[in-house]
CSV table of C-alpha atoms in Angstrom, one decimal:
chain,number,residue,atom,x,y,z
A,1,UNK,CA,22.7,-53.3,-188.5
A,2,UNK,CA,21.8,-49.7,-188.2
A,3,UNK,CA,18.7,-48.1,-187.2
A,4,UNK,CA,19.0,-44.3,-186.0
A,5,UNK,CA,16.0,-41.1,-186.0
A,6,UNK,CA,17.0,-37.8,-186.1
A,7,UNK,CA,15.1,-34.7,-185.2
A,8,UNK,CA,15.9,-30.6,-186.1
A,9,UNK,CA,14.7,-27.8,-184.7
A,10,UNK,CA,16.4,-24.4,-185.7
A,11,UNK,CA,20.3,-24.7,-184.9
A,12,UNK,CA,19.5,-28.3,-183.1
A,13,UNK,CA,19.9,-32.2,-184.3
A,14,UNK,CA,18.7,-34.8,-182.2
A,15,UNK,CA,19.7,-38.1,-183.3
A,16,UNK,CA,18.9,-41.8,-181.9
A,17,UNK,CA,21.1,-44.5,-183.3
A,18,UNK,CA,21.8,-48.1,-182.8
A,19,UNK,CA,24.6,-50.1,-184.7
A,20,UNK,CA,26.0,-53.2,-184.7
A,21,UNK,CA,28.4,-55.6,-186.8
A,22,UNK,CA,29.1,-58.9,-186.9
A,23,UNK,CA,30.9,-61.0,-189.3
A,24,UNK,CA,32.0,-64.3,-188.3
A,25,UNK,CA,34.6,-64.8,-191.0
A,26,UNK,CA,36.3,-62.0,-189.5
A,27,UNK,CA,36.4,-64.0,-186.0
A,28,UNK,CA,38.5,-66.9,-187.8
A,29,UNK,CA,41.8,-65.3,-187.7
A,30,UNK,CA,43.6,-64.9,-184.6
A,31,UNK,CA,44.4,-61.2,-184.3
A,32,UNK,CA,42.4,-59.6,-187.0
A,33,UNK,CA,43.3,-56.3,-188.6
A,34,UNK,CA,39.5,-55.3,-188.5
A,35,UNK,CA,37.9,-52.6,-186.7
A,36,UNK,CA,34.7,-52.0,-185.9
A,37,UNK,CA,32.1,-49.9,-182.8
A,38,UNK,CA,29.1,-50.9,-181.7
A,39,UNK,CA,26.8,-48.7,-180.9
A,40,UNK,CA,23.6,-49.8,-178.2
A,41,UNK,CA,22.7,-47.8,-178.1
A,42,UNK,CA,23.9,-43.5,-178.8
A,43,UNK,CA,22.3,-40.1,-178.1
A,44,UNK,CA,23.7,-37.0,-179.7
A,45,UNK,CA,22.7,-33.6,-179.5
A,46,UNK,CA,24.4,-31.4,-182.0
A,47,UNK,CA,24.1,-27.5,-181.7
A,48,UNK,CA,25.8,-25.9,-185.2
A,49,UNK,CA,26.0,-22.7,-183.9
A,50,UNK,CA,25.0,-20.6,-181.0
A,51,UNK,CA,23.9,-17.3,-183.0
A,52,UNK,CA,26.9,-15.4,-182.1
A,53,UNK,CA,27.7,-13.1,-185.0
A,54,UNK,CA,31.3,-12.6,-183.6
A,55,UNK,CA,32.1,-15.7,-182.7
A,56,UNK,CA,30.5,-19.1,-185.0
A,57,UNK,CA,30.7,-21.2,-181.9
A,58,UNK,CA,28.5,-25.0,-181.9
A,59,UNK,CA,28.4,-28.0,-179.7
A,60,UNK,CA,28.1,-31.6,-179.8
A,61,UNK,CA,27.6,-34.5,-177.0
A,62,UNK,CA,27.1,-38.0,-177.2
A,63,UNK,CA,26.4,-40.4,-174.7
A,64,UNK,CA,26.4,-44.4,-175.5
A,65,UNK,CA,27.3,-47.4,-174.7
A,66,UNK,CA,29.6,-48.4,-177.4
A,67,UNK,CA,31.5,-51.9,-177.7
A,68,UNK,CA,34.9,-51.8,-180.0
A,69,UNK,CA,36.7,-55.2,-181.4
A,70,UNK,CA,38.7,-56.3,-182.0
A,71,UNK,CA,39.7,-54.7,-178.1
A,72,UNK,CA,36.8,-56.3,-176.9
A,73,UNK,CA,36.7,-52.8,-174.7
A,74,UNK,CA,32.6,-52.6,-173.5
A,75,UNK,CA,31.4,-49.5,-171.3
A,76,UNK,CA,29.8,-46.2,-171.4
A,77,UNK,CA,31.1,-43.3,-172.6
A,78,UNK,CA,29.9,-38.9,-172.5
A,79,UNK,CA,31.6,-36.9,-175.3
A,80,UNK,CA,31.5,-33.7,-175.2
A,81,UNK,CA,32.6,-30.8,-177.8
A,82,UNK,CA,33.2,-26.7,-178.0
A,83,UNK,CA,34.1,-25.8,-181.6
A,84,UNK,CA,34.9,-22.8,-183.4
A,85,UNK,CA,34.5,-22.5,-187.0
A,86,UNK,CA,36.4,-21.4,-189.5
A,87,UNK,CA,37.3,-17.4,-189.4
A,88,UNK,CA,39.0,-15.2,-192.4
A,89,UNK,CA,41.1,-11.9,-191.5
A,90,UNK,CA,42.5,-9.9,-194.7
A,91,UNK,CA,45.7,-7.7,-193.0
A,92,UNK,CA,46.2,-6.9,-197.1
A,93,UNK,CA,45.1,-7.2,-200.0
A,94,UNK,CA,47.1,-10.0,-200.9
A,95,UNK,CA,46.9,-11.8,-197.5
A,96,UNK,CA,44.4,-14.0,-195.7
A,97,UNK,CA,44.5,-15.2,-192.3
A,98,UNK,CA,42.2,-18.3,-191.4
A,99,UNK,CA,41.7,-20.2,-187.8
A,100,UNK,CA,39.5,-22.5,-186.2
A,101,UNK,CA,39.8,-24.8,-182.9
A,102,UNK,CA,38.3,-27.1,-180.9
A,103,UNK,CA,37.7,-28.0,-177.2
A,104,UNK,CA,36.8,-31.7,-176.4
A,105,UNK,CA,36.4,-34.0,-173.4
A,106,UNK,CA,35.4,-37.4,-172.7
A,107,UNK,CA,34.2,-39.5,-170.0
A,108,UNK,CA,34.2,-43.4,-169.4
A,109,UNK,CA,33.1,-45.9,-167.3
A,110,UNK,CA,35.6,-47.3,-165.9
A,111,UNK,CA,36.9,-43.4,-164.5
A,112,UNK,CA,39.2,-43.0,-167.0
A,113,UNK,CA,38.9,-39.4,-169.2
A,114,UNK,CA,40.5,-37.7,-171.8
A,115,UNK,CA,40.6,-33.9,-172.8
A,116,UNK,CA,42.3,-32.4,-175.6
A,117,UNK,CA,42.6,-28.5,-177.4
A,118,UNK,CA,42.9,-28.3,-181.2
A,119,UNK,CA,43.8,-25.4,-183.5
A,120,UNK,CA,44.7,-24.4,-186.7
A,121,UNK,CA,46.2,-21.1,-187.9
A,122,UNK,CA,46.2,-20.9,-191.9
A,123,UNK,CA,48.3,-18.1,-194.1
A,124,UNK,CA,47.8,-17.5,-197.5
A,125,UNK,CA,49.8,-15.0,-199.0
A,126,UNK,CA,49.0,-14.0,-202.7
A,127,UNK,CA,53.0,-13.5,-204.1
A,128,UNK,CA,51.9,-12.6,-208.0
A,129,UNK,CA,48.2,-12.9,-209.3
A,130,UNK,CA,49.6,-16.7,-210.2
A,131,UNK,CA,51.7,-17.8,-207.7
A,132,UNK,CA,50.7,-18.3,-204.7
A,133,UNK,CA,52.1,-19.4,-201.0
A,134,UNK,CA,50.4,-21.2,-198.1
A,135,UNK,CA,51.2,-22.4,-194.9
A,136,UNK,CA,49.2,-24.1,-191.8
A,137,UNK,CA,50.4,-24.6,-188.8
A,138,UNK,CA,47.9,-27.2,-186.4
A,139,UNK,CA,48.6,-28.1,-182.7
A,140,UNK,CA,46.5,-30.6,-180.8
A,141,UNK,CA,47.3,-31.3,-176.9
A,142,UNK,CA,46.1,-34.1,-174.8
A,143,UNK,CA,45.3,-34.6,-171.2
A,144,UNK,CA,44.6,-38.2,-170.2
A,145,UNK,CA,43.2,-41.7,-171.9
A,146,UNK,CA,40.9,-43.3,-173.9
A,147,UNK,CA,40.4,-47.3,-173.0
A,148,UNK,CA,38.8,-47.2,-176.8
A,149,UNK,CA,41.3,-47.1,-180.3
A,150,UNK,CA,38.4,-45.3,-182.2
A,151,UNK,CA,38.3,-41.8,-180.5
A,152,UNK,CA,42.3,-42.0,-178.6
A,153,UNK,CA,42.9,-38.9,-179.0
A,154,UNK,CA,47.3,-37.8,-180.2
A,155,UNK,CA,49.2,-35.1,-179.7
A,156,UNK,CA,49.9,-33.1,-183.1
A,157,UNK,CA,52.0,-30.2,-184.1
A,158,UNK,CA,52.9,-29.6,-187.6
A,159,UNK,CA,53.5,-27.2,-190.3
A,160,UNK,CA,52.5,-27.7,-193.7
A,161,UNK,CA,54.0,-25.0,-196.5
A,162,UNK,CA,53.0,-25.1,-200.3
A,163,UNK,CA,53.9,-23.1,-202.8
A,164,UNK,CA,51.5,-23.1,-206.1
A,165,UNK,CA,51.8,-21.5,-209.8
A,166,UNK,CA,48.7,-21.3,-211.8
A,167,UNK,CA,48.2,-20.1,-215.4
A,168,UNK,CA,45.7,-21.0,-218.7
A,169,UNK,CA,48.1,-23.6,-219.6
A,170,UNK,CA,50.3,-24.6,-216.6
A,171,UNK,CA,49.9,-25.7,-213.1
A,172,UNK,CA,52.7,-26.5,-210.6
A,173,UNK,CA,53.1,-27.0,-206.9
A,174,UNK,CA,55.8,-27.3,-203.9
A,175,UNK,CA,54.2,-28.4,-200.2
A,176,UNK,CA,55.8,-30.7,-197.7
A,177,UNK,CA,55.0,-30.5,-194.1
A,178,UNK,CA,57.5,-30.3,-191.0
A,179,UNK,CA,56.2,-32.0,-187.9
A,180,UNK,CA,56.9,-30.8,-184.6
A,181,UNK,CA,57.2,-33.5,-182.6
A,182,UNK,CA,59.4,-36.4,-184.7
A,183,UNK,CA,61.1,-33.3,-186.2
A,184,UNK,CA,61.3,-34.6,-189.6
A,185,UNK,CA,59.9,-33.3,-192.8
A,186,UNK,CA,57.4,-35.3,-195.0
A,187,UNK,CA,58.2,-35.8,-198.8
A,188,UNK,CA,58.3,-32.6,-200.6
A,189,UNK,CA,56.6,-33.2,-203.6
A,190,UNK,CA,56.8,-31.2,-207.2
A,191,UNK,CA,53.5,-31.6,-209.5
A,192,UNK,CA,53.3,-29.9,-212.9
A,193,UNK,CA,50.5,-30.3,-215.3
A,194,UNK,CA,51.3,-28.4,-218.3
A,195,UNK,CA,48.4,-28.6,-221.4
A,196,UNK,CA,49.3,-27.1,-224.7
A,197,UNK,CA,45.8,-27.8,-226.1
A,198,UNK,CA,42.3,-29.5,-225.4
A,199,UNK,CA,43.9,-32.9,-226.7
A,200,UNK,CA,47.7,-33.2,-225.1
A,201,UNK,CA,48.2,-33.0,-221.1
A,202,UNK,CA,51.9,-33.7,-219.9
A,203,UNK,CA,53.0,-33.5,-216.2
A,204,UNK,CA,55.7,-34.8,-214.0
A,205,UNK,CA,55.8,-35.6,-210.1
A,206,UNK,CA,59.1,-35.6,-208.1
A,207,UNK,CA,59.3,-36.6,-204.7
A,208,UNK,CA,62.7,-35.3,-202.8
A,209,UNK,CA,63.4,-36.8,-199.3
A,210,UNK,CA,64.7,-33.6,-197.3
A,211,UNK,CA,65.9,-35.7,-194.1
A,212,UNK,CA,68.1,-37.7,-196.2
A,213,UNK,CA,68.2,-35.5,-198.9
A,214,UNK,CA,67.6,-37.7,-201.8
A,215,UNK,CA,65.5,-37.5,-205.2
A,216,UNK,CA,63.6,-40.8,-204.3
A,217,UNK,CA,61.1,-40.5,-207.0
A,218,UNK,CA,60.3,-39.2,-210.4
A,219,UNK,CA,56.8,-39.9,-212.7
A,220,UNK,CA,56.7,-38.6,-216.3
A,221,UNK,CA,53.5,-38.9,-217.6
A,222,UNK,CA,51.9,-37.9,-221.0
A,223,UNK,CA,48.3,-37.9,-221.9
A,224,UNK,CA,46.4,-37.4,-225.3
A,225,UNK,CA,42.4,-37.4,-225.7
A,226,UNK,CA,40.3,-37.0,-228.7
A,227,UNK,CA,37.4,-38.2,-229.6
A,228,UNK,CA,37.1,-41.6,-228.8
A,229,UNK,CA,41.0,-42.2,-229.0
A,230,UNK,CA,42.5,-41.9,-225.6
A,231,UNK,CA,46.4,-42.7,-224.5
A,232,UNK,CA,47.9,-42.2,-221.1
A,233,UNK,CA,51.9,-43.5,-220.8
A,234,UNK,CA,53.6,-43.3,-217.6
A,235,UNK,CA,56.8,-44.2,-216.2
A,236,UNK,CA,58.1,-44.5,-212.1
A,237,UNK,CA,62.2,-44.1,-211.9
A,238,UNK,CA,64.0,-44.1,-208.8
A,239,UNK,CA,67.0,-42.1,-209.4
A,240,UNK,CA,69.1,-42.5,-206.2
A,241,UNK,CA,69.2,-46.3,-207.3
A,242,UNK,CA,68.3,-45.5,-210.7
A,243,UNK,CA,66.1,-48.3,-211.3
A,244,UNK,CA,62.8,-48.1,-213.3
A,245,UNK,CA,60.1,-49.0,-211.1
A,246,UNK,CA,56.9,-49.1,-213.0
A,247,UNK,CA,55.5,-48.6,-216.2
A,248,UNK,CA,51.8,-48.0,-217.1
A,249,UNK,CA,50.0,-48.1,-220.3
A,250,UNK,CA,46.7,-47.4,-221.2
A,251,UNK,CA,45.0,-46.5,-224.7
A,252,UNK,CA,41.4,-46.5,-226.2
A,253,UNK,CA,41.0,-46.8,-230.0
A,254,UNK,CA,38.5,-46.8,-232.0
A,255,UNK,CA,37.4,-49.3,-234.8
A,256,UNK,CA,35.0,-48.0,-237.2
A,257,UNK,CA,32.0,-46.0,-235.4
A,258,UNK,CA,30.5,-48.4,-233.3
A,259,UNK,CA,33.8,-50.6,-232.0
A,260,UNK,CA,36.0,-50.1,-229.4
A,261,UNK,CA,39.4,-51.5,-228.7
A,262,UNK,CA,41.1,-51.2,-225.2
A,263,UNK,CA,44.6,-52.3,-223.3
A,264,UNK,CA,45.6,-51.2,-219.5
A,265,UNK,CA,48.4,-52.3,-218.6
A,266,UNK,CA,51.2,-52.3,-215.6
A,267,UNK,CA,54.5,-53.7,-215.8
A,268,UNK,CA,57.0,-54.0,-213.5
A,269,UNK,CA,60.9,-54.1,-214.8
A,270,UNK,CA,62.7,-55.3,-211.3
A,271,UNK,CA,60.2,-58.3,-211.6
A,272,UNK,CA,59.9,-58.6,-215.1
A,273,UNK,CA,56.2,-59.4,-215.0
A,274,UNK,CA,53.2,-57.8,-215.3
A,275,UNK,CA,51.0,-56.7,-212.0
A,276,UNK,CA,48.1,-55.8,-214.4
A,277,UNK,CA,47.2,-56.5,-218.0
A,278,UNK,CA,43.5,-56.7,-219.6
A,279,UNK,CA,42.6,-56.0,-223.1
A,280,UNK,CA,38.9,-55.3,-223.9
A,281,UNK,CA,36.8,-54.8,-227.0
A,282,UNK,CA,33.7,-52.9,-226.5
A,283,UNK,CA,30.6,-53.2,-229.3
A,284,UNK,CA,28.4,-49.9,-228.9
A,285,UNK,CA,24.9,-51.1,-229.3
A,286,UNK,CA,23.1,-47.7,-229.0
A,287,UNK,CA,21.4,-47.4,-225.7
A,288,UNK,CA,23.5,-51.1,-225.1
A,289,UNK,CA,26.9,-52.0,-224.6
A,290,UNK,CA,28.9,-56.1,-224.8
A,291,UNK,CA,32.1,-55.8,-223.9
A,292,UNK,CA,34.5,-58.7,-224.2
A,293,UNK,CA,37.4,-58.6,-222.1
A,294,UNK,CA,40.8,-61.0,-221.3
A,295,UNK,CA,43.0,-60.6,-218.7
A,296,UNK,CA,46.6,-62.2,-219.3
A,297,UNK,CA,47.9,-61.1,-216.0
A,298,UNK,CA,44.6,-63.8,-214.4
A,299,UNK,CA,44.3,-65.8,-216.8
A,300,UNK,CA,40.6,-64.8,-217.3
A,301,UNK,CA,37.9,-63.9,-219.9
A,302,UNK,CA,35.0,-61.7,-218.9
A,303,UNK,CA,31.8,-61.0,-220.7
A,304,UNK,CA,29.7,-58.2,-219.8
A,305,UNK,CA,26.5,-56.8,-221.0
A,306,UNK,CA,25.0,-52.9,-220.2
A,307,UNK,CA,22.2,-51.3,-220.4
A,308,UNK,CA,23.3,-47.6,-220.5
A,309,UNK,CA,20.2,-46.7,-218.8
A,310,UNK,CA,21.8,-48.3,-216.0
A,311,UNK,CA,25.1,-48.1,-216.0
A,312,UNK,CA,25.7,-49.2,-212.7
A,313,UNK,CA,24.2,-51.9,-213.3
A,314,UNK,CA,25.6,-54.6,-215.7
A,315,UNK,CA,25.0,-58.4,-216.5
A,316,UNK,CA,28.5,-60.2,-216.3
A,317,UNK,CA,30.1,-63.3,-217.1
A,318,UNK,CA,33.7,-64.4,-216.0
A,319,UNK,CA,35.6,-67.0,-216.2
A,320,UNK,CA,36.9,-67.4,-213.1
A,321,UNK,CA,34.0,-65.2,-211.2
A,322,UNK,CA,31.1,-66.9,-213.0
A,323,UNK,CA,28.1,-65.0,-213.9
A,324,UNK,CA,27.2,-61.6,-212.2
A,325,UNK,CA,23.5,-60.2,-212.6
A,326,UNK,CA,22.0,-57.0,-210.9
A,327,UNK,CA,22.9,-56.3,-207.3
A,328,UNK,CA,19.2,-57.0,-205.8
A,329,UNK,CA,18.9,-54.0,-203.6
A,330,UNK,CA,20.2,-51.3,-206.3
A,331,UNK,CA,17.4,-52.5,-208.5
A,332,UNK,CA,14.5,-52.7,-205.9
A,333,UNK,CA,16.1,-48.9,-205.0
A,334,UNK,CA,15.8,-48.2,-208.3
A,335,UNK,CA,11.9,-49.6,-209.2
A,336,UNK,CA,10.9,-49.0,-205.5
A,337,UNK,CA,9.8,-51.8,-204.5
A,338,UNK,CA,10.9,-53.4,-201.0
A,339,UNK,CA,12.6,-56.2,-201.0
């Protein structure tokens, strides 16, 4: 449950909120994974920016009473924030120099606090008028603790570098990202996207461990679109182990003018089964659609009935689901009337 108000005036936002959740399926297990912060209630005044023309500079504090699970933690809690919004400096022509930060503090009842500093220095660097390089380097420090898990605030410094190509007909990019503290290197990950025409689209991700220095992952995949006939074929190898991972399938084809016949598909060579696997056949009925669908990975048939006028909206009937009508609240939404 949710109930908040909000007033503006000018650069101000006052907003009033309550909120609270409770499931009690969630309470069966014995240390559930969930999350969730109740509110009873919160106050927050938001300023977006103090009418400095030099400096874009806004503030936001929150005082509530706030109750997390599944840390059962209960208590009050001030928040307080200084931010400084995004700035651009050109040095060149070809260069841009972005930054931002952030002050923030926070109080709680039980006398413990928490401050932390935030900021991030971007470089974009124009080599050629289609490739292009890119770094940001962010730094966060912390003073102190939260006794809450939803706003514990963690150190951070990183590095993130990409290098990009753009043309009418090609696309690629380099970026991985070197953190600080672990000092270890993320994935660095190759993407190309190369489109001959309006119909064909071929690209290929790598991923390249650079701690261990391995290839761990390639993905050739071709796509073709026209019309009503669509095909998409992709393939995950592994070449340190050279084993095929994964191969995915999907194709649309048409059957006259008004019949449509559909397969997606995922299969999985180390298991030798399929994870996914659903053929459809789809009867266009104008401003209607029936769609008849099986699903040989479930073992499932599915019937389903649209008005396009709705298309969020359909009547469905499966085998193992059973029968599926309007969701109440989108179509009293929709008519406006309340429920």
């Amino acid at each position: 449950y949710r109930a908040e108000t909000t007033y503006r005036q000018d650069r101000h936002t006052l907003t009033l909120a309550a909120q609270q959740q409770y499931n009690p399926d969630l309470l069966e297990g014995e240390t559930p994974a969930w999350r969730t912060v109740q509110r009873l209630p919160e106050f927050k005044w938001v300023v977006s920016n103090w009418g400095l023309n030099s400096l874009p500079l806004g503030t936001e504090v929150i005082l509530g009473h706030y109750g997390e699970r599944p840390s059962t933690v209960t208590m009050n809690r001030a928040f307080g924030q200084l931010t400084l919004g995004r700035r651009s400096w050109r040095p060149a022509e070809r260069t841009t120099v972005d930054y931002q930060g952030l002050l923030g503090g926070a109080l709680y009842g039980d006398g413990q606090r928490q401050a932390w500093t935030f900021a991030r220095l971007g470089l974009n660097q124009r080599l050629t008028d289609r490739l292009q390089f890119s770094s940001t380097y962010s730094r966060r420090d912390v003073w102190g603790h939260s006794p809450f898990r939803f706003d514990a605030q963690r150190p951070q410094e990183d590095l993130g570098l990409r290098l990009s190509y753009s043309a009418p007909a090609l696309r690629a990019s380099l970026n991985t990202n070197y953190n600080f503290l672990t000092e270890r290197f993320s994935v660095l990950t190759l993407s190309t996207s190369w489109r001959p025409n309006s119909a064909w689209n071929l690209s290929l991700s790598a991923a390249f461990d650079l701690n261990s220095m391995e290839l761990t992952r390639v993905v050739p995949m071709v796509e073709y679109k026209k019309d009503q006939f669509d095909l998409r074929l992709a393939v995950r190898y592994h070449p340190t182990d050279q084993v095929l991972e994964r191969l995915d399938a999907r194709f649309t084809l048409p059957v006259g003018t008004t019949w449509l016949v559909s397969y997606d598909s995922i299969y999985e060579p180390l298991k030798q089964a399929f994870s996914k696997g659903s053929v459809s056949i789809t009867k266009d009925l104008h401003c209607r659609e029936l769609r008849l669908s099986y699903d040989h990975v479930g073992k499932s048939v599915a019937l389903q009935y649209t008005i396009k006028a709705f298309p969020t909206l359909p009547i469905g009937w499966d085998s193992q689901g059973g029968l599926s009508l309007f969701d109440l609240e989108d179509v009293a939404d929709l008519v406006g009337v309340e429920e």
